[in-house]
Tab-separated table of C-alpha atoms and ligand atoms in Angstrom:
chain	number	residue	atom	x	y	z
A	1	MET	CA	126.500	113.054	110.114
A	2	ASN	CA	125.825	109.314	109.874
A	3	LEU	CA	124.346	107.063	112.565
A	4	ILE	CA	125.279	103.392	112.731
A	5	THR	CA	123.288	100.578	114.338
A	6	LYS	CA	123.825	96.821	114.468
A	7	ARG	CA	122.234	96.203	111.053
A	8	LEU	CA	121.730	99.661	109.550
A	9	GLN	CA	123.408	102.843	108.488
A	10	LEU	CA	121.494	106.137	108.643
A	11	ARG	CA	123.286	108.333	106.170
A	12	GLU	CA	122.938	111.508	104.150
A	13	TRP	CA	120.910	111.366	100.954
A	14	ARG	CA	122.386	110.523	97.548
A	15	ASP	CA	120.829	111.105	94.147
A	16	ALA	CA	120.694	107.321	93.727
A	17	ASP	CA	118.124	107.200	96.569
A	18	ARG	CA	115.614	109.367	94.713
A	19	GLU	CA	114.106	106.678	92.491
A	20	PRO	CA	113.775	104.010	95.223
A	21	PHE	CA	112.321	106.612	97.598
A	22	ALA	CA	109.739	107.571	94.954
A	23	GLU	CA	108.901	103.872	94.519
A	24	ILE	CA	108.376	103.422	98.271
A	25	SER	CA	106.194	106.538	98.326
A	26	ALA	CA	104.085	105.202	95.457
A	27	ASP	CA	103.288	101.930	97.282
A	28	PRO	CA	99.659	102.060	98.509
A	29	ALA	CA	100.520	99.817	101.492
A	30	VAL	CA	103.277	102.177	102.647
A	31	MET	CA	101.079	105.243	102.050
A	32	GLU	CA	97.888	103.798	103.574
A	33	PHE	CA	97.908	106.342	106.423
A	34	LEU	CA	99.883	109.131	104.749
A	35	ILE	CA	98.887	112.046	102.547
A	36	PRO	CA	99.778	111.068	98.944
A	37	LEU	CA	103.173	112.236	97.727
A	38	GLN	CA	103.382	113.022	94.009
A	39	ARG	CA	106.204	111.274	92.168
A	40	GLU	CA	107.823	114.582	91.201
A	41	LYS	CA	107.868	115.715	94.841
A	42	ALA	CA	109.196	112.344	96.048
A	43	LEU	CA	112.007	112.542	93.498
A	44	GLY	CA	112.818	116.189	94.228
A	45	GLU	CA	111.408	118.430	96.911
A	46	TRP	CA	110.937	115.870	99.705
A	47	ILE	CA	114.576	114.764	99.686
A	48	ASP	CA	115.813	118.322	99.053
A	49	ASN	CA	113.955	119.376	102.203
A	50	GLN	CA	115.841	116.746	104.211
A	51	ILE	CA	119.180	117.901	102.793
A	52	ASN	CA	118.319	121.528	103.644
A	53	HIS	CA	117.148	120.535	107.130
A	54	MET	CA	120.449	118.724	107.709
A	55	GLN	CA	122.417	121.796	106.625
A	56	ALA	CA	120.344	124.102	108.826
A	57	HIS	CA	120.009	121.971	111.966
A	58	GLY	CA	122.440	119.021	111.766
A	59	PHE	CA	119.696	116.368	111.602
A	60	CYS	CA	116.915	115.244	109.274
A	61	PHE	CA	115.029	112.180	108.133
A	62	TRP	CA	118.097	110.170	107.092
A	63	ALA	CA	118.357	107.693	104.242
A	64	VAL	CA	118.475	104.210	105.795
A	65	GLU	CA	120.694	101.563	104.248
A	66	ARG	CA	121.073	97.936	105.285
A	67	LYS	CA	124.714	97.296	106.175
A	68	GLU	CA	124.908	93.695	104.943
A	69	ASP	CA	124.076	94.529	101.309
A	70	GLY	CA	123.937	98.343	101.055
A	71	ILE	CA	120.274	98.292	100.025
A	72	PHE	CA	118.290	101.502	100.604
A	73	ILE	CA	115.286	100.483	102.725
A	74	GLY	CA	113.627	103.804	103.565
A	75	THR	CA	113.924	106.762	105.875
A	76	VAL	CA	113.968	107.295	109.635
A	77	GLY	CA	114.889	110.474	111.428
A	78	LEU	CA	114.240	113.656	113.298
A	79	ARG	CA	112.864	116.992	112.138
A	80	LYS	CA	111.531	120.201	113.592
A	81	VAL	CA	107.749	120.265	113.475
A	82	GLY	CA	106.902	122.659	110.652
A	83	TYR	CA	103.549	123.978	111.907
A	84	GLU	CA	102.144	125.484	115.069
A	85	ALA	CA	100.275	123.315	117.559
A	86	PHE	CA	99.865	123.103	121.339
A	87	PHE	CA	102.990	120.895	121.517
A	88	THR	CA	105.304	123.045	119.354
A	89	PRO	CA	108.090	124.036	119.076
A	90	ALA	CA	109.075	120.387	119.041
A	91	VAL	CA	111.290	117.843	117.288
A	92	GLU	CA	109.498	114.795	115.911
A	93	ILE	CA	110.732	111.334	115.066
A	94	GLY	CA	109.320	109.471	112.074
A	95	TRP	CA	109.811	106.538	109.707
A	96	ARG	CA	108.903	105.100	106.307
A	97	ILE	CA	110.233	101.631	105.423
A	98	ALA	CA	109.811	99.782	102.114
A	99	ARG	CA	107.221	97.011	102.296
A	100	PRO	CA	109.628	94.025	101.765
A	101	PHE	CA	111.525	95.086	104.895
A	102	TRP	CA	108.608	95.394	107.332
A	103	GLY	CA	108.463	93.264	110.451
A	104	LEU	CA	112.219	92.956	110.921
A	105	GLY	CA	112.471	95.614	113.611
A	106	TYR	CA	114.370	97.995	111.343
A	107	ALA	CA	112.252	101.081	112.147
A	108	PRO	CA	112.677	100.777	115.944
A	109	GLU	CA	116.386	99.950	115.554
A	110	ALA	CA	117.000	103.056	113.442
A	111	ALA	CA	114.733	105.134	115.678
A	112	GLN	CA	116.690	104.179	118.805
A	113	ALA	CA	119.825	105.601	117.194
A	114	CYS	CA	117.902	108.796	116.387
A	115	LEU	CA	116.656	109.080	119.972
A	116	GLN	CA	120.172	108.610	121.309
A	117	PHE	CA	121.458	111.279	118.926
A	118	GLY	CA	118.559	113.620	119.786
A	119	PHE	CA	118.905	113.301	123.533
A	120	ASP	CA	122.650	112.790	124.017
A	121	THR	CA	124.115	114.888	121.178
A	122	LEU	CA	121.437	117.483	120.373
A	123	ASN	CA	120.500	117.661	124.060
A	124	LEU	CA	116.779	117.787	123.314
A	125	SER	CA	114.541	117.608	126.376
A	126	GLU	CA	111.696	115.857	124.531
A	127	ILE	CA	111.006	114.096	121.213
A	128	ILE	CA	107.466	113.584	119.949
A	129	ALA	CA	105.836	111.395	117.305
A	130	ILE	CA	102.497	111.690	115.570
A	131	THR	CA	100.330	109.515	113.387
A	132	VAL	CA	96.684	108.830	112.630
A	133	PRO	CA	94.860	106.691	115.237
A	134	SER	CA	94.451	103.727	112.854
A	135	ASN	CA	98.161	103.441	111.975
A	136	LEU	CA	98.735	100.639	114.464
A	137	LYS	CA	102.108	99.582	113.003
A	138	SER	CA	103.534	103.050	113.555
A	139	ARG	CA	101.937	103.324	116.998
A	140	ARG	CA	103.495	99.957	117.856
A	141	VAL	CA	106.933	101.339	116.999
A	142	MET	CA	106.249	104.366	119.234
A	143	SER	CA	105.257	102.076	122.107
A	144	LYS	CA	108.306	99.855	121.615
A	145	LEU	CA	110.465	102.983	121.893
A	146	GLY	CA	108.893	103.764	125.270
A	147	MET	CA	106.936	106.775	124.019
A	148	ALA	CA	103.837	107.745	126.019
A	149	TYR	CA	100.356	108.322	124.588
A	150	ASN	CA	97.738	110.525	126.247
A	151	PRO	CA	94.292	110.370	124.585
A	152	ASN	CA	93.549	113.874	125.874
A	153	GLU	CA	96.184	115.169	123.449
A	154	ASP	CA	94.594	113.879	120.219
A	155	PHE	CA	94.466	116.779	117.756
A	156	ASP	CA	93.471	117.863	114.264
A	157	HIS	CA	96.576	118.217	112.082
A	158	PRO	CA	96.650	121.841	110.908
A	159	LEU	CA	98.130	120.939	107.494
A	160	VAL	CA	95.430	118.350	106.683
A	161	PRO	CA	92.222	119.855	105.262
A	162	LYS	CA	89.091	119.966	107.430
A	163	GLY	CA	86.918	116.913	106.820
A	164	HIS	CA	89.818	114.796	105.451
A	165	TYR	CA	89.827	111.256	106.881
A	166	LEU	CA	93.515	111.617	107.899
A	167	ARG	CA	93.037	114.869	109.858
A	168	ARG	CA	92.755	113.435	113.372
A	169	HIS	CA	96.127	112.576	114.926
A	170	VAL	CA	97.533	111.005	118.056
A	171	LEU	CA	100.568	112.411	119.854
A	172	TYR	CA	103.272	110.375	121.570
A	173	ARG	CA	105.905	111.974	123.777
A	174	LEU	CA	109.262	110.846	125.156
A	175	LEU	CA	111.183	112.920	127.697
A	176	ARG	CA	114.963	112.671	127.820
A	177	ASP	CA	114.820	111.660	131.496
A	178	GLN	CA	112.404	108.820	130.714
A	179	TRP	CA	114.551	107.627	127.825
A	180	GLN	CA	117.742	107.735	129.912
A	181	ASN	CA	116.032	105.771	132.697
A	182	ASN	CA	115.004	103.096	130.191
A	183	ASN	CA	118.421	102.792	128.516
B	1	LIG	C1	105.483	101.737	110.605
B	1	LIG	C2	106.718	101.087	109.960
B	1	LIG	C3	107.808	102.109	109.804
B	1	LIG	C4	107.209	99.960	110.898
B	1	LIG	O1	108.499	99.535	110.461
B	1	LIG	P1	109.087	98.106	110.779
B	1	LIG	O2	110.553	98.166	110.531
B	1	LIG	O3	108.302	97.064	110.067
B	1	LIG	O4	108.813	97.984	112.359
B	1	LIG	P2	108.682	96.621	113.193
B	1	LIG	O5	109.391	95.495	112.532
B	1	LIG	O6	109.054	96.977	114.592
B	1	LIG	O7	107.121	96.311	113.142
B	1	LIG	C5	106.221	97.176	113.802
B	1	LIG	C6	104.861	96.534	113.853
B	1	LIG	O8	104.343	96.465	112.527
B	1	LIG	C7	103.510	95.294	112.411
B	1	LIG	N1	104.001	94.542	111.254
B	1	LIG	C8	105.240	94.080	111.073
B	1	LIG	N2	105.347	93.480	109.888
B	1	LIG	C9	104.164	93.569	109.307
B	1	LIG	C10	103.664	93.130	108.070
B	1	LIG	N3	104.430	92.501	107.199
B	1	LIG	N4	102.369	93.395	107.779
B	1	LIG	C11	101.597	94.027	108.675
B	1	LIG	N5	102.033	94.478	109.856
B	1	LIG	C12	103.302	94.240	110.175
B	1	LIG	C13	103.596	94.540	113.700
B	1	LIG	O9	102.481	94.886	114.495
B	1	LIG	C14	104.855	95.098	114.336
B	1	LIG	O10	104.798	95.081	115.759
B	1	LIG	P3	105.430	93.795	116.562
B	1	LIG	O11	106.912	93.903	116.411
B	1	LIG	O12	104.980	93.991	117.951
B	1	LIG	O13	104.898	92.540	115.920
B	1	LIG	C15	106.389	100.473	108.583
B	1	LIG	O14	105.264	99.634	108.731
B	1	LIG	C16	106.073	101.535	107.537
B	1	LIG	O15	106.963	102.076	106.914
B	1	LIG	N6	104.787	101.837	107.343
B	1	LIG	C17	104.360	102.771	106.307
B	1	LIG	C18	104.776	104.200	106.530
B	1	LIG	C19	104.184	104.780	107.788
B	1	LIG	O16	103.023	104.555	108.112
B	1	LIG	N7	105.011	105.555	108.483
B	1	LIG	C20	104.614	106.185	109.704
B	1	LIG	C21	103.911	107.448	109.454
B	1	LIG	S1	103.463	108.205	111.001
């Protein structure tokens, strides 16, 4: 299942994406607000998990390619939240774009296609997004997508160790009805 936007193609993963994905995940600017991802895991397990998620559920964090030149620029997509929290079960939207391609609106463009797929095709009633409070770029994308933030729903991520500086998270929500009203 591929999703097409004006400038991008969200497609299934290829082995040729593994090295560039590992490079993106080794960039300290990209990973500033993310738990480090070992090179071996970026090359193997992380992408394998997306492929398995696609087979199991029909969606995942897709590989994102720029249409004009076929360059792999990162990943944007949907996945089932893999831990228990007050807002689960839930499907989350997320993104990771290579540094040279920031600021061009690629993440929101790809994310809009994911929201449309999630609401119109998967018939989800809500899609959420999470990040750490200081990740303003990611929060900006959430806002641009029309997602709503409630400070009363800040939470400690159960998979991040107690005391870790990335443990506290913010939660953004988007209901299908809200999204359909805005689009
Ligand atoms: C968050 C991210 C996906 C945004 O992707 P993007 O395609 O650049 O999105 P946009 O072009 O809409 O830019 C979003 C905001 O980032 C900021 N930004 C854009 N380019 C930037 C740059 N070169 N340097 C610093 N900030 C920049 C701006 O505030 C922008 O908001 P604006 O459009 O109102 O000016 C990208 O920055 C990224 O991959 N970050 C690292 C991974 C990450 O944190 N993922 C989210 C985990 S929850």
